[in-house]
mmCIF file of N, CA and C in Angstrom:
data_model
loop_
_atom_site.group_PDB
_atom_site.id
_atom_site.type_symbol
_atom_site.label_atom_id
_atom_site.label_comp_id
_atom_site.label_asym_id
_atom_site.label_seq_id
_atom_site.Cartn_x
_atom_site.Cartn_y
_atom_site.Cartn_z
ATOM 1 N N UNK M 1 0.800 -0.822 -0.019
ATOM 2 C CA UNK M 1 0.272 -0.083 0.052
ATOM 3 C C UNK M 1 1.244 1.040 0.200
ATOM 4 N N UNK M 2 1.164 2.656 -1.292
ATOM 5 C CA UNK M 2 1.259 3.486 0.024
ATOM 6 C C UNK M 2 1.234 4.486 1.142
ATOM 7 N N UNK M 3 2.389 5.514 0.639
ATOM 8 C CA UNK M 3 2.637 6.177 2.176
ATOM 9 C C UNK M 3 1.463 6.627 1.742
ATOM 10 N N UNK M 4 1.213 7.136 2.295
ATOM 11 C CA UNK M 4 0.331 8.201 2.523
ATOM 12 C C UNK M 4 0.084 9.123 3.557
ATOM 13 N N UNK M 5 0.698 10.742 3.708
ATOM 14 C CA UNK M 5 0.742 10.491 4.779
ATOM 15 C C UNK M 5 -0.526 12.752 4.843
ATOM 16 N N UNK M 6 -0.698 12.851 5.766
ATOM 17 C CA UNK M 6 -1.353 13.952 6.033
ATOM 18 C C UNK M 6 -0.812 14.797 7.089
ATOM 19 N N UNK M 7 -0.250 16.092 6.293
ATOM 20 C CA UNK M 7 0.509 17.086 7.058
ATOM 21 C C UNK M 7 -0.186 18.548 7.773
ATOM 22 N N UNK M 8 -0.228 18.534 8.688
ATOM 23 C CA UNK M 8 -0.307 19.870 9.060
ATOM 24 C C UNK M 8 0.030 21.257 9.093
ATOM 25 N N UNK M 9 -0.788 21.807 7.911
ATOM 26 C CA UNK M 9 0.249 23.128 7.465
ATOM 27 C C UNK M 9 -0.683 24.301 8.160
ATOM 28 N N UNK M 10 -1.290 24.308 8.658
ATOM 29 C CA UNK M 10 -1.529 25.897 9.515
ATOM 30 C C UNK M 10 -2.580 25.985 10.920
ATOM 31 N N UNK M 11 -2.418 26.407 11.563
ATOM 32 C CA UNK M 11 -3.012 25.732 12.869
ATOM 33 C C UNK M 11 -3.227 24.991 13.368
ATOM 34 N N UNK M 12 -3.653 24.644 15.100
ATOM 35 C CA UNK M 12 -2.695 23.882 15.579
ATOM 36 C C UNK M 12 -2.184 22.647 15.267
ATOM 37 N N UNK M 13 -2.669 22.702 14.221
ATOM 38 C CA UNK M 13 -2.204 21.120 13.878
ATOM 39 C C UNK M 13 -1.081 21.291 12.748
ATOM 40 N N UNK M 14 -0.576 22.860 12.555
ATOM 41 C CA UNK M 14 0.871 23.000 11.995
ATOM 42 C C UNK M 14 2.744 22.084 12.219
ATOM 43 N N UNK M 15 2.666 21.468 12.030
ATOM 44 C CA UNK M 15 4.461 20.409 11.603
ATOM 45 C C UNK M 15 3.441 19.462 12.111
ATOM 46 N N UNK M 16 1.991 19.109 12.645
ATOM 47 C CA UNK M 16 2.467 17.140 13.085
ATOM 48 C C UNK M 16 2.055 16.619 11.316
ATOM 49 N N UNK M 17 2.113 15.562 12.250
ATOM 50 C CA UNK M 17 1.721 14.140 10.889
ATOM 51 C C UNK M 17 1.349 13.106 10.867
ATOM 52 N N UNK M 18 0.799 12.391 10.486
ATOM 53 C CA UNK M 18 0.370 11.135 10.594
ATOM 54 C C UNK M 18 -0.136 10.541 9.555
ATOM 55 N N UNK M 19 0.901 9.252 9.534
ATOM 56 C CA UNK M 19 0.405 7.901 8.504
ATOM 57 C C UNK M 19 -0.708 7.751 8.077
ATOM 58 N N UNK M 20 -1.739 7.921 6.527
ATOM 59 C CA UNK M 20 -2.821 7.390 6.905
ATOM 60 C C UNK M 20 -2.966 6.626 5.638
ATOM 61 N N UNK M 21 -3.893 4.860 6.904
ATOM 62 C CA UNK M 21 -4.457 3.879 6.411
ATOM 63 C C UNK M 21 -6.116 3.302 7.090
ATOM 64 N N UNK M 22 -6.123 2.696 5.556
ATOM 65 C CA UNK M 22 -7.999 2.042 6.636
ATOM 66 C C UNK M 22 -8.979 3.141 6.416
ATOM 67 N N UNK M 23 -9.069 3.313 7.224
ATOM 68 C CA UNK M 23 -10.413 4.531 8.243
ATOM 69 C C UNK M 23 -9.574 5.728 9.272
ATOM 70 N N UNK M 24 -9.718 6.500 8.788
ATOM 71 C CA UNK M 24 -9.168 8.422 9.417
ATOM 72 C C UNK M 24 -10.256 9.131 10.086
ATOM 73 N N UNK M 25 -10.452 9.179 11.110
ATOM 74 C CA UNK M 25 -11.519 10.341 11.931
ATOM 75 C C UNK M 25 -11.179 11.507 12.102
ATOM 76 N N UNK M 26 -11.670 12.774 11.059
ATOM 77 C CA UNK M 26 -11.136 13.731 11.857
ATOM 78 C C UNK M 26 -11.647 14.498 12.896
ATOM 79 N N UNK M 27 -11.865 15.393 13.876
ATOM 80 C CA UNK M 27 -13.065 16.070 14.653
ATOM 81 C C UNK M 27 -12.432 15.889 16.221
ATOM 82 N N UNK M 28 -13.487 16.402 16.542
ATOM 83 C CA UNK M 28 -13.050 16.225 17.934
ATOM 84 C C UNK M 28 -13.027 16.308 18.971
ATOM 85 N N UNK M 29 -13.778 14.786 18.335
ATOM 86 C CA UNK M 29 -14.506 13.792 19.733
ATOM 87 C C UNK M 29 -13.154 13.317 20.394
ATOM 88 N N UNK M 30 -13.362 12.858 20.957
ATOM 89 C CA UNK M 30 -11.849 11.910 21.985
ATOM 90 C C UNK M 30 -11.221 10.638 20.878
ATOM 91 N N UNK M 31 -12.231 9.799 20.353
ATOM 92 C CA UNK M 31 -11.810 8.755 19.747
ATOM 93 C C UNK M 31 -11.667 9.494 18.461
ATOM 94 N N UNK M 32 -11.218 10.570 17.580
ATOM 95 C CA UNK M 32 -11.088 10.810 16.553
ATOM 96 C C UNK M 32 -9.383 11.195 16.529
ATOM 97 N N UNK M 33 -8.771 9.937 14.520
ATOM 98 C CA UNK M 33 -7.278 9.676 15.236
ATOM 99 C C UNK M 33 -6.895 11.200 15.030
ATOM 100 N N UNK M 34 -7.109 12.556 13.813
ATOM 101 C CA UNK M 34 -6.830 13.543 14.628
ATOM 102 C C UNK M 34 -7.955 14.213 14.652
ATOM 103 N N UNK M 35 -7.629 15.056 16.252
ATOM 104 C CA UNK M 35 -8.563 15.507 16.699
ATOM 105 C C UNK M 35 -8.061 17.029 16.677
ATOM 106 N N UNK M 36 -9.080 17.963 16.326
ATOM 107 C CA UNK M 36 -9.060 19.280 16.965
ATOM 108 C C UNK M 36 -10.325 20.025 17.328
ATOM 109 N N UNK M 37 -9.597 21.456 17.862
ATOM 110 C CA UNK M 37 -9.417 21.610 18.865
ATOM 111 C C UNK M 37 -10.336 22.431 18.675
ATOM 112 N N UNK M 38 -11.130 23.124 17.780
ATOM 113 C CA UNK M 38 -11.576 24.067 17.552
ATOM 114 C C UNK M 38 -13.342 24.732 17.416
ATOM 115 N N UNK M 39 -13.954 25.626 17.118
ATOM 116 C CA UNK M 39 -15.360 25.312 17.031
ATOM 117 C C UNK M 39 -16.059 25.137 15.891
ATOM 118 N N UNK M 40 -14.757 25.251 15.198
ATOM 119 C CA UNK M 40 -15.540 24.938 13.311
ATOM 120 C C UNK M 40 -15.749 23.220 13.042
ATOM 121 N N UNK M 41 -14.689 22.670 14.812
ATOM 122 C CA UNK M 41 -14.596 21.633 13.446
ATOM 123 C C UNK M 41 -16.038 20.977 14.406
ATOM 124 N N UNK M 42 -16.629 20.029 14.002
ATOM 125 C CA UNK M 42 -17.493 18.481 14.526
ATOM 126 C C UNK M 42 -16.856 17.678 15.530
ATOM 127 N N UNK M 43 -17.994 16.829 15.709
ATOM 128 C CA UNK M 43 -17.695 15.970 17.212
ATOM 129 C C UNK M 43 -16.827 14.912 16.759
ATOM 130 N N UNK M 44 -17.286 14.842 15.138
ATOM 131 C CA UNK M 44 -16.736 14.149 14.535
ATOM 132 C C UNK M 44 -17.017 13.959 12.829
ATOM 133 N N UNK M 45 -16.126 15.188 12.502
ATOM 134 C CA UNK M 45 -16.072 16.354 11.237
ATOM 135 C C UNK M 45 -15.955 15.462 10.182
ATOM 136 N N UNK M 46 -15.549 14.826 9.897
ATOM 137 C CA UNK M 46 -14.489 14.339 8.122
ATOM 138 C C UNK M 46 -13.769 12.941 8.195
ATOM 139 N N UNK M 47 -14.144 12.096 7.113
ATOM 140 C CA UNK M 47 -13.701 10.602 7.378
ATOM 141 C C UNK M 47 -12.467 10.629 6.662
ATOM 142 N N UNK M 48 -11.280 10.095 6.188
ATOM 143 C CA UNK M 48 -10.543 9.519 5.148
ATOM 144 C C UNK M 48 -10.055 8.518 5.165
ATOM 145 N N UNK M 49 -11.244 8.056 3.610
ATOM 146 C CA UNK M 49 -11.131 6.627 3.577
ATOM 147 C C UNK M 49 -9.836 5.821 2.485
ATOM 148 N N UNK M 50 -9.098 5.266 3.048
ATOM 149 C CA UNK M 50 -7.684 5.870 2.906
ATOM 150 C C UNK M 50 -7.477 3.951 1.959
ATOM 151 N N UNK M 51 -7.258 3.873 0.791
ATOM 152 C CA UNK M 51 -7.267 2.294 -0.534
ATOM 153 C C UNK M 51 -5.859 2.601 -0.958
ATOM 154 N N UNK M 52 -5.223 1.434 -2.099
ATOM 155 C CA UNK M 52 -4.293 1.634 -2.321
ATOM 156 C C UNK M 52 -4.515 2.474 -3.990
ATOM 157 N N UNK M 53 -6.153 2.929 -4.447
ATOM 158 C CA UNK M 53 -6.093 3.226 -5.624
ATOM 159 C C UNK M 53 -6.062 4.752 -4.768
ATOM 160 N N UNK M 54 -6.378 5.296 -3.607
ATOM 161 C CA UNK M 54 -7.005 6.317 -3.470
ATOM 162 C C UNK M 54 -7.073 6.656 -2.004
ATOM 163 N N UNK M 55 -7.326 8.257 -1.777
ATOM 164 C CA UNK M 55 -8.421 8.579 -1.247
ATOM 165 C C UNK M 55 -9.125 9.315 -1.342
ATOM 166 N N UNK M 56 -10.321 8.929 -0.226
ATOM 167 C CA UNK M 56 -11.565 9.583 -0.214
ATOM 168 C C UNK M 56 -11.923 10.686 1.249
ATOM 169 N N UNK M 57 -11.954 11.988 0.882
ATOM 170 C CA UNK M 57 -12.640 12.938 1.416
ATOM 171 C C UNK M 57 -13.259 12.846 1.940
ATOM 172 N N UNK M 58 -14.609 12.630 2.687
ATOM 173 C CA UNK M 58 -16.323 12.459 2.975
ATOM 174 C C UNK M 58 -16.355 13.184 4.505
ATOM 175 N N UNK M 59 -17.381 14.452 3.846
ATOM 176 C CA UNK M 59 -17.955 15.239 4.925
ATOM 177 C C UNK M 59 -18.840 14.531 5.319
ATOM 178 N N UNK M 60 -18.821 13.994 7.352
ATOM 179 C CA UNK M 60 -19.921 13.980 8.119
ATOM 180 C C UNK M 60 -20.325 14.814 8.885
ATOM 181 N N UNK M 61 -19.691 16.178 8.885
ATOM 182 C CA UNK M 61 -21.239 16.861 9.871
ATOM 183 C C UNK M 61 -22.089 17.810 9.011
ATOM 184 N N UNK M 62 -23.010 17.983 8.648
ATOM 185 C CA UNK M 62 -23.733 18.440 7.710
ATOM 186 C C UNK M 62 -23.420 20.034 7.924
ATOM 187 N N UNK M 63 -23.508 20.038 9.361
ATOM 188 C CA UNK M 63 -23.299 21.552 9.915
ATOM 189 C C UNK M 63 -22.475 22.731 9.764
ATOM 190 N N UNK M 64 -21.189 21.843 9.011
ATOM 191 C CA UNK M 64 -19.756 22.718 9.693
ATOM 192 C C UNK M 64 -19.438 22.469 8.126
ATOM 193 N N UNK M 65 -18.389 23.085 7.804
ATOM 194 C CA UNK M 65 -17.767 23.591 6.777
ATOM 195 C C UNK M 65 -16.556 22.891 6.121
ATOM 196 N N UNK M 66 -15.641 21.938 4.959
ATOM 197 C CA UNK M 66 -15.676 21.023 4.966
ATOM 198 C C UNK M 66 -14.334 22.026 3.343
ATOM 199 N N UNK M 67 -13.282 22.288 3.273
ATOM 200 C CA UNK M 67 -13.513 22.406 1.809
ATOM 201 C C UNK M 67 -11.777 22.098 1.324
ATOM 202 N N UNK M 68 -12.027 21.937 0.008
ATOM 203 C CA UNK M 68 -10.253 20.780 -0.495
ATOM 204 C C UNK M 68 -9.441 22.186 -1.668
ATOM 205 N N UNK M 69 -8.707 22.596 -1.688
ATOM 206 C CA UNK M 69 -7.975 23.147 -2.698
ATOM 207 C C UNK M 69 -8.949 25.018 -2.152
ATOM 208 N N UNK M 70 -9.845 25.075 -1.406
ATOM 209 C CA UNK M 70 -10.551 26.252 -1.544
ATOM 210 C C UNK M 70 -11.466 25.473 -2.230
ATOM 211 N N UNK M 71 -12.104 25.333 -1.570
ATOM 212 C CA UNK M 71 -13.297 25.445 -2.734
ATOM 213 C C UNK M 71 -14.213 23.924 -1.200
ATOM 214 N N UNK M 72 -15.516 24.621 -1.389
ATOM 215 C CA UNK M 72 -16.806 23.739 -0.772
ATOM 216 C C UNK M 72 -16.494 22.185 -0.877
ATOM 217 N N UNK M 73 -16.600 21.621 -0.670
ATOM 218 C CA UNK M 73 -17.043 20.197 -0.669
ATOM 219 C C UNK M 73 -17.986 19.040 0.199
ATOM 220 N N UNK M 74 -18.482 18.309 0.768
ATOM 221 C CA UNK M 74 -19.380 16.890 1.122
ATOM 222 C C UNK M 74 -18.545 15.669 0.784
ATOM 223 N N UNK M 75 -18.139 15.479 -0.596
ATOM 224 C CA UNK M 75 -17.321 14.896 -1.503
ATOM 225 C C UNK M 75 -16.355 14.374 -1.897
ATOM 226 N N UNK M 76 -15.693 14.412 -1.592
ATOM 227 C CA UNK M 76 -13.739 14.336 -2.766
ATOM 228 C C UNK M 76 -12.692 13.379 -3.080
ATOM 229 N N UNK M 77 -12.472 13.348 -3.921
ATOM 230 C CA UNK M 77 -11.573 11.872 -4.099
ATOM 231 C C UNK M 77 -10.223 13.036 -3.737
ATOM 232 N N UNK M 78 -9.234 12.588 -3.387
ATOM 233 C CA UNK M 78 -7.319 13.096 -2.488
ATOM 234 C C UNK M 78 -6.276 12.663 -3.824
ATOM 235 N N UNK M 79 -6.333 13.735 -4.247
ATOM 236 C CA UNK M 79 -4.591 13.267 -4.948
ATOM 237 C C UNK M 79 -3.268 14.624 -4.162
ATOM 238 N N UNK M 80 -2.542 14.146 -4.764
ATOM 239 C CA UNK M 80 -0.483 13.824 -4.454
ATOM 240 C C UNK M 80 -0.874 16.428 -3.850
ATOM 241 N N UNK M 81 -0.765 16.538 -2.731
ATOM 242 C CA UNK M 81 -0.946 17.743 -2.998
ATOM 243 C C UNK M 81 -2.140 18.386 -2.312
ATOM 244 N N UNK M 82 -2.920 17.313 -2.258
ATOM 245 C CA UNK M 82 -4.828 19.244 -2.432
ATOM 246 C C UNK M 82 -4.365 18.778 -1.163
ATOM 247 N N UNK M 83 -4.915 20.349 -0.675
ATOM 248 C CA UNK M 83 -4.934 21.209 1.022
ATOM 249 C C UNK M 83 -6.453 20.384 1.229
ATOM 250 N N UNK M 84 -6.554 20.155 2.391
ATOM 251 C CA UNK M 84 -8.534 20.255 3.225
ATOM 252 C C UNK M 84 -7.886 21.368 4.661
ATOM 253 N N UNK M 85 -9.332 22.107 4.026
ATOM 254 C CA UNK M 85 -9.211 22.633 5.349
ATOM 255 C C UNK M 85 -10.855 23.206 6.579
ATOM 256 N N UNK M 86 -10.117 22.235 8.136
ATOM 257 C CA UNK M 86 -11.658 22.186 8.471
ATOM 258 C C UNK M 86 -11.260 22.755 9.514
ATOM 259 N N UNK M 87 -11.917 24.116 9.694
ATOM 260 C CA UNK M 87 -11.987 25.429 10.004
ATOM 261 C C UNK M 87 -10.356 26.459 10.073
ATOM 262 N N UNK M 88 -9.692 26.566 11.254
ATOM 263 C CA UNK M 88 -8.036 27.290 10.712
ATOM 264 C C UNK M 88 -6.831 26.526 10.573
ATOM 265 N N UNK M 89 -7.468 25.066 10.590
ATOM 266 C CA UNK M 89 -6.742 24.229 10.222
ATOM 267 C C UNK M 89 -6.232 23.732 9.169
ATOM 268 N N UNK M 90 -5.316 23.381 8.521
ATOM 269 C CA UNK M 90 -5.427 23.815 7.021
ATOM 270 C C UNK M 90 -4.226 22.262 7.251
ATOM 271 N N UNK M 91 -4.460 21.152 5.923
ATOM 272 C CA UNK M 91 -3.209 20.533 5.948
ATOM 273 C C UNK M 91 -3.104 20.531 4.520
ATOM 274 N N UNK M 92 -2.405 18.858 3.921
ATOM 275 C CA UNK M 92 -1.659 18.770 3.207
ATOM 276 C C UNK M 92 -1.328 17.376 2.810
ATOM 277 N N UNK M 93 -2.494 16.938 1.829
ATOM 278 C CA UNK M 93 -1.772 15.001 1.215
ATOM 279 C C UNK M 93 -0.863 14.615 0.411
ATOM 280 N N UNK M 94 0.166 13.841 1.345
ATOM 281 C CA UNK M 94 1.519 13.405 0.569
ATOM 282 C C UNK M 94 0.738 12.737 0.307
ATOM 283 N N UNK M 95 0.848 12.393 -0.902
ATOM 284 C CA UNK M 95 0.264 10.897 -1.754
ATOM 285 C C UNK M 95 1.439 10.424 -2.542
ATOM 286 N N UNK M 96 2.340 9.757 -2.325
ATOM 287 C CA UNK M 96 3.406 9.739 -3.911
ATOM 288 C C UNK M 96 2.557 9.088 -4.777
ATOM 289 N N UNK M 97 2.473 9.147 -6.168
ATOM 290 C CA UNK M 97 2.389 8.996 -7.402
ATOM 291 C C UNK M 97 0.428 8.765 -7.251
ATOM 292 N N UNK M 98 0.104 8.744 -6.451
ATOM 293 C CA UNK M 98 -1.435 9.327 -6.978
ATOM 294 C C UNK M 98 -1.515 10.531 -6.844
ATOM 295 N N UNK M 99 -2.530 10.199 -8.421
ATOM 296 C CA UNK M 99 -3.610 11.573 -9.386
ATOM 297 C C UNK M 99 -4.255 11.707 -8.931
ATOM 298 N N UNK M 100 -5.511 13.044 -9.042
ATOM 299 C CA UNK M 100 -6.240 13.620 -8.531
ATOM 300 C C UNK M 100 -6.853 12.737 -9.946
ATOM 301 N N UNK M 101 -7.865 12.703 -9.150
ATOM 302 C CA UNK M 101 -9.146 11.814 -10.104
ATOM 303 C C UNK M 101 -9.970 12.766 -10.507
ATOM 304 N N UNK M 102 -9.882 13.687 -10.664
ATOM 305 C CA UNK M 102 -10.140 15.321 -11.783
ATOM 306 C C UNK M 102 -9.401 14.821 -12.544
ATOM 307 N N UNK M 103 -8.112 14.737 -12.313
ATOM 308 C CA UNK M 103 -7.113 15.024 -13.636
ATOM 309 C C UNK M 103 -6.815 14.039 -14.461
ATOM 310 N N UNK M 104 -7.360 12.135 -13.855
ATOM 311 C CA UNK M 104 -6.952 10.546 -14.606
ATOM 312 C C UNK M 104 -8.640 11.031 -15.140
ATOM 313 N N UNK M 105 -9.723 11.044 -14.806
ATOM 314 C CA UNK M 105 -10.347 11.361 -16.051
ATOM 315 C C UNK M 105 -11.316 12.609 -16.100
ATOM 316 N N UNK M 106 -10.919 13.153 -17.234
ATOM 317 C CA UNK M 106 -11.813 13.989 -17.869
ATOM 318 C C UNK M 106 -12.936 14.331 -18.725
ATOM 319 N N UNK M 107 -13.324 15.367 -18.520
ATOM 320 C CA UNK M 107 -15.002 14.776 -19.301
ATOM 321 C C UNK M 107 -13.863 16.017 -21.288
ATOM 322 N N UNK M 108 -13.482 16.966 -21.245
ATOM 323 C CA UNK M 108 -13.043 17.180 -22.298
ATOM 324 C C UNK M 108 -12.248 16.661 -23.097
ATOM 325 N N UNK M 109 -12.642 16.978 -24.261
ATOM 326 C CA UNK M 109 -11.276 16.584 -25.447
ATOM 327 C C UNK M 109 -11.023 17.359 -25.853
ATOM 328 N N UNK M 110 -9.195 16.101 -26.285
ATOM 329 C CA UNK M 110 -8.292 17.749 -26.609
ATOM 330 C C UNK M 110 -8.312 18.642 -27.956
ATOM 331 N N UNK M 111 -8.279 20.271 -27.815
ATOM 332 C CA UNK M 111 -8.085 20.792 -28.707
ATOM 333 C C UNK M 111 -7.527 19.736 -29.881
ATOM 334 N N UNK M 112 -8.352 20.642 -31.081
ATOM 335 C CA UNK M 112 -7.538 19.873 -32.157
ATOM 336 C C UNK M 112 -7.354 21.434 -33.139
ATOM 337 N N UNK M 113 -6.132 21.135 -34.067
ATOM 338 C CA UNK M 113 -5.942 22.102 -34.343
ATOM 339 C C UNK M 113 -6.481 22.371 -36.074
ATOM 340 N N UNK M 114 -7.264 22.514 -36.847
ATOM 341 C CA UNK M 114 -6.982 23.022 -38.437
ATOM 342 C C UNK M 114 -6.910 22.694 -38.281
ATOM 343 N N UNK M 115 -6.770 22.193 -40.478
ATOM 344 C CA UNK M 115 -5.810 22.756 -41.059
ATOM 345 C C UNK M 115 -5.413 23.864 -41.463
ATOM 346 N N UNK M 116 -6.410 24.241 -41.531
ATOM 347 C CA UNK M 116 -6.401 26.039 -41.830
ATOM 348 C C UNK M 116 -5.319 27.137 -40.567
ATOM 349 N N UNK M 117 -5.453 26.664 -39.196
ATOM 350 C CA UNK M 117 -4.264 26.848 -38.502
ATOM 351 C C UNK M 117 -3.406 27.483 -38.256
ATOM 352 N N UNK M 118 -2.604 26.357 -39.250
ATOM 353 C CA UNK M 118 -1.141 25.390 -39.641
ATOM 354 C C UNK M 118 -0.965 25.981 -40.650
ATOM 355 N N UNK M 119 -1.573 26.147 -41.632
ATOM 356 C CA UNK M 119 -2.100 27.485 -43.119
ATOM 357 C C UNK M 119 -1.536 28.774 -42.785
ATOM 358 N N UNK M 120 -2.305 29.547 -41.924
ATOM 359 C CA UNK M 120 -2.277 30.773 -41.579
ATOM 360 C C UNK M 120 -0.989 31.064 -40.631
ATOM 361 N N UNK M 121 -0.804 30.520 -40.122
ATOM 362 C CA UNK M 121 0.644 30.625 -38.559
ATOM 363 C C UNK M 121 1.362 30.731 -39.577
ATOM 364 N N UNK M 122 1.554 29.519 -40.822
ATOM 365 C CA UNK M 122 2.369 29.902 -41.726
ATOM 366 C C UNK M 122 2.992 30.807 -42.618
ATOM 367 N N UNK M 123 2.007 31.496 -42.512
ATOM 368 C CA UNK M 123 2.053 33.151 -43.854
ATOM 369 C C UNK M 123 2.617 34.173 -42.955
ATOM 370 N N UNK M 124 2.542 33.718 -41.492
ATOM 371 C CA UNK M 124 2.373 34.795 -40.706
ATOM 372 C C UNK M 124 3.959 34.390 -40.819
ATOM 373 N N UNK M 125 4.649 33.178 -40.199
ATOM 374 C CA UNK M 125 6.186 33.664 -39.840
ATOM 375 C C UNK M 125 6.738 33.538 -40.748
ATOM 376 N N UNK M 126 5.867 33.303 -42.551
ATOM 377 C CA UNK M 126 7.125 33.518 -43.799
ATOM 378 C C UNK M 126 6.558 35.182 -43.584
ATOM 379 N N UNK M 127 5.536 35.715 -43.623
ATOM 380 C CA UNK M 127 5.178 37.359 -44.106
ATOM 381 C C UNK M 127 6.744 38.134 -42.994
ATOM 382 N N UNK M 128 6.653 38.062 -41.678
ATOM 383 C CA UNK M 128 7.412 37.840 -40.351
ATOM 384 C C UNK M 128 8.863 37.761 -41.387
ATOM 385 N N UNK M 129 9.451 36.562 -41.561
ATOM 386 C CA UNK M 129 10.611 36.106 -41.567
ATOM 387 C C UNK M 129 10.926 37.868 -43.464
ATOM 388 N N UNK M 130 10.287 37.471 -43.757
ATOM 389 C CA UNK M 130 10.162 38.157 -45.394
ATOM 390 C C UNK M 130 10.848 39.824 -44.460
ATOM 391 N N UNK M 131 9.452 40.289 -43.722
ATOM 392 C CA UNK M 131 9.768 41.714 -42.885
ATOM 393 C C UNK M 131 11.387 41.918 -42.830
ATOM 394 N N UNK M 132 11.310 40.696 -41.597
ATOM 395 C CA UNK M 132 12.776 41.659 -41.046
ATOM 396 C C UNK M 132 13.899 40.826 -41.964
ATOM 397 N N UNK M 133 14.006 40.226 -43.262
ATOM 398 C CA UNK M 133 14.792 40.307 -43.669
ATOM 399 C C UNK M 133 14.988 41.358 -44.565
ATOM 400 N N UNK M 134 13.832 42.478 -45.509
ATOM 401 C CA UNK M 134 13.728 43.972 -45.679
ATOM 402 C C UNK M 134 13.935 44.902 -45.095
ATOM 403 N N UNK M 135 14.112 44.577 -43.377
ATOM 404 C CA UNK M 135 14.026 45.942 -42.320
ATOM 405 C C UNK M 135 15.573 45.934 -42.586
ATOM 406 N N UNK M 136 17.283 44.121 -42.704
ATOM 407 C CA UNK M 136 17.452 44.598 -42.253
ATOM 408 C C UNK M 136 18.734 44.631 -44.322
ATOM 409 N N UNK M 137 18.639 45.015 -45.211
ATOM 410 C CA UNK M 137 18.550 45.026 -45.836
ATOM 411 C C UNK M 137 19.412 43.668 -46.200
ATOM 412 N N UNK M 138 18.418 42.438 -46.175
ATOM 413 C CA UNK M 138 18.715 41.313 -46.463
ATOM 414 C C UNK M 138 18.137 40.784 -48.469
ATOM 415 N N UNK M 139 17.689 41.862 -49.220
ATOM 416 C CA UNK M 139 16.643 41.835 -50.004
ATOM 417 C C UNK M 139 16.790 43.197 -50.294
ATOM 418 N N UNK M 140 17.606 43.160 -51.761
ATOM 419 C CA UNK M 140 17.897 44.572 -51.858
ATOM 420 C C UNK M 140 16.872 44.689 -53.561
ATOM 421 N N UNK M 141 16.897 46.436 -52.848
ATOM 422 C CA UNK M 141 16.385 46.901 -54.436
ATOM 423 C C UNK M 141 14.500 46.930 -53.513
ATOM 424 N N UNK M 142 13.604 46.764 -52.916
ATOM 425 C CA UNK M 142 12.333 46.635 -52.242
ATOM 426 C C UNK M 142 12.631 47.564 -51.222
#
């Protein structure tokens, strides 16, 4: 199983680090693996579900907010370097080799250039080269 770690980046968790495996509960309750001592966190605020293929964040407390990379989420697959914020506490996921699901599964097709784009670009380059040659006197009599 990959070596997933959650590292405290700010707030009361700054500088702390937790190895992740299986399920990891985040919140104010004493039984939580990652304890947050602030009012913005619920007793059982969020759950990290860790498998070899991915790390999934699930918000458990509907009364409070959880953010991933600045966006409010309820359920989010995480990738290397993603930032989790609960109240004033920020965490960074260290997941070597793990790509975020939004990168692995994109709904957009790659942009393709048309033949006209290549023709127009070639004509522009040739015109610029001719203008430069004229300016530097490489083409006599023009």
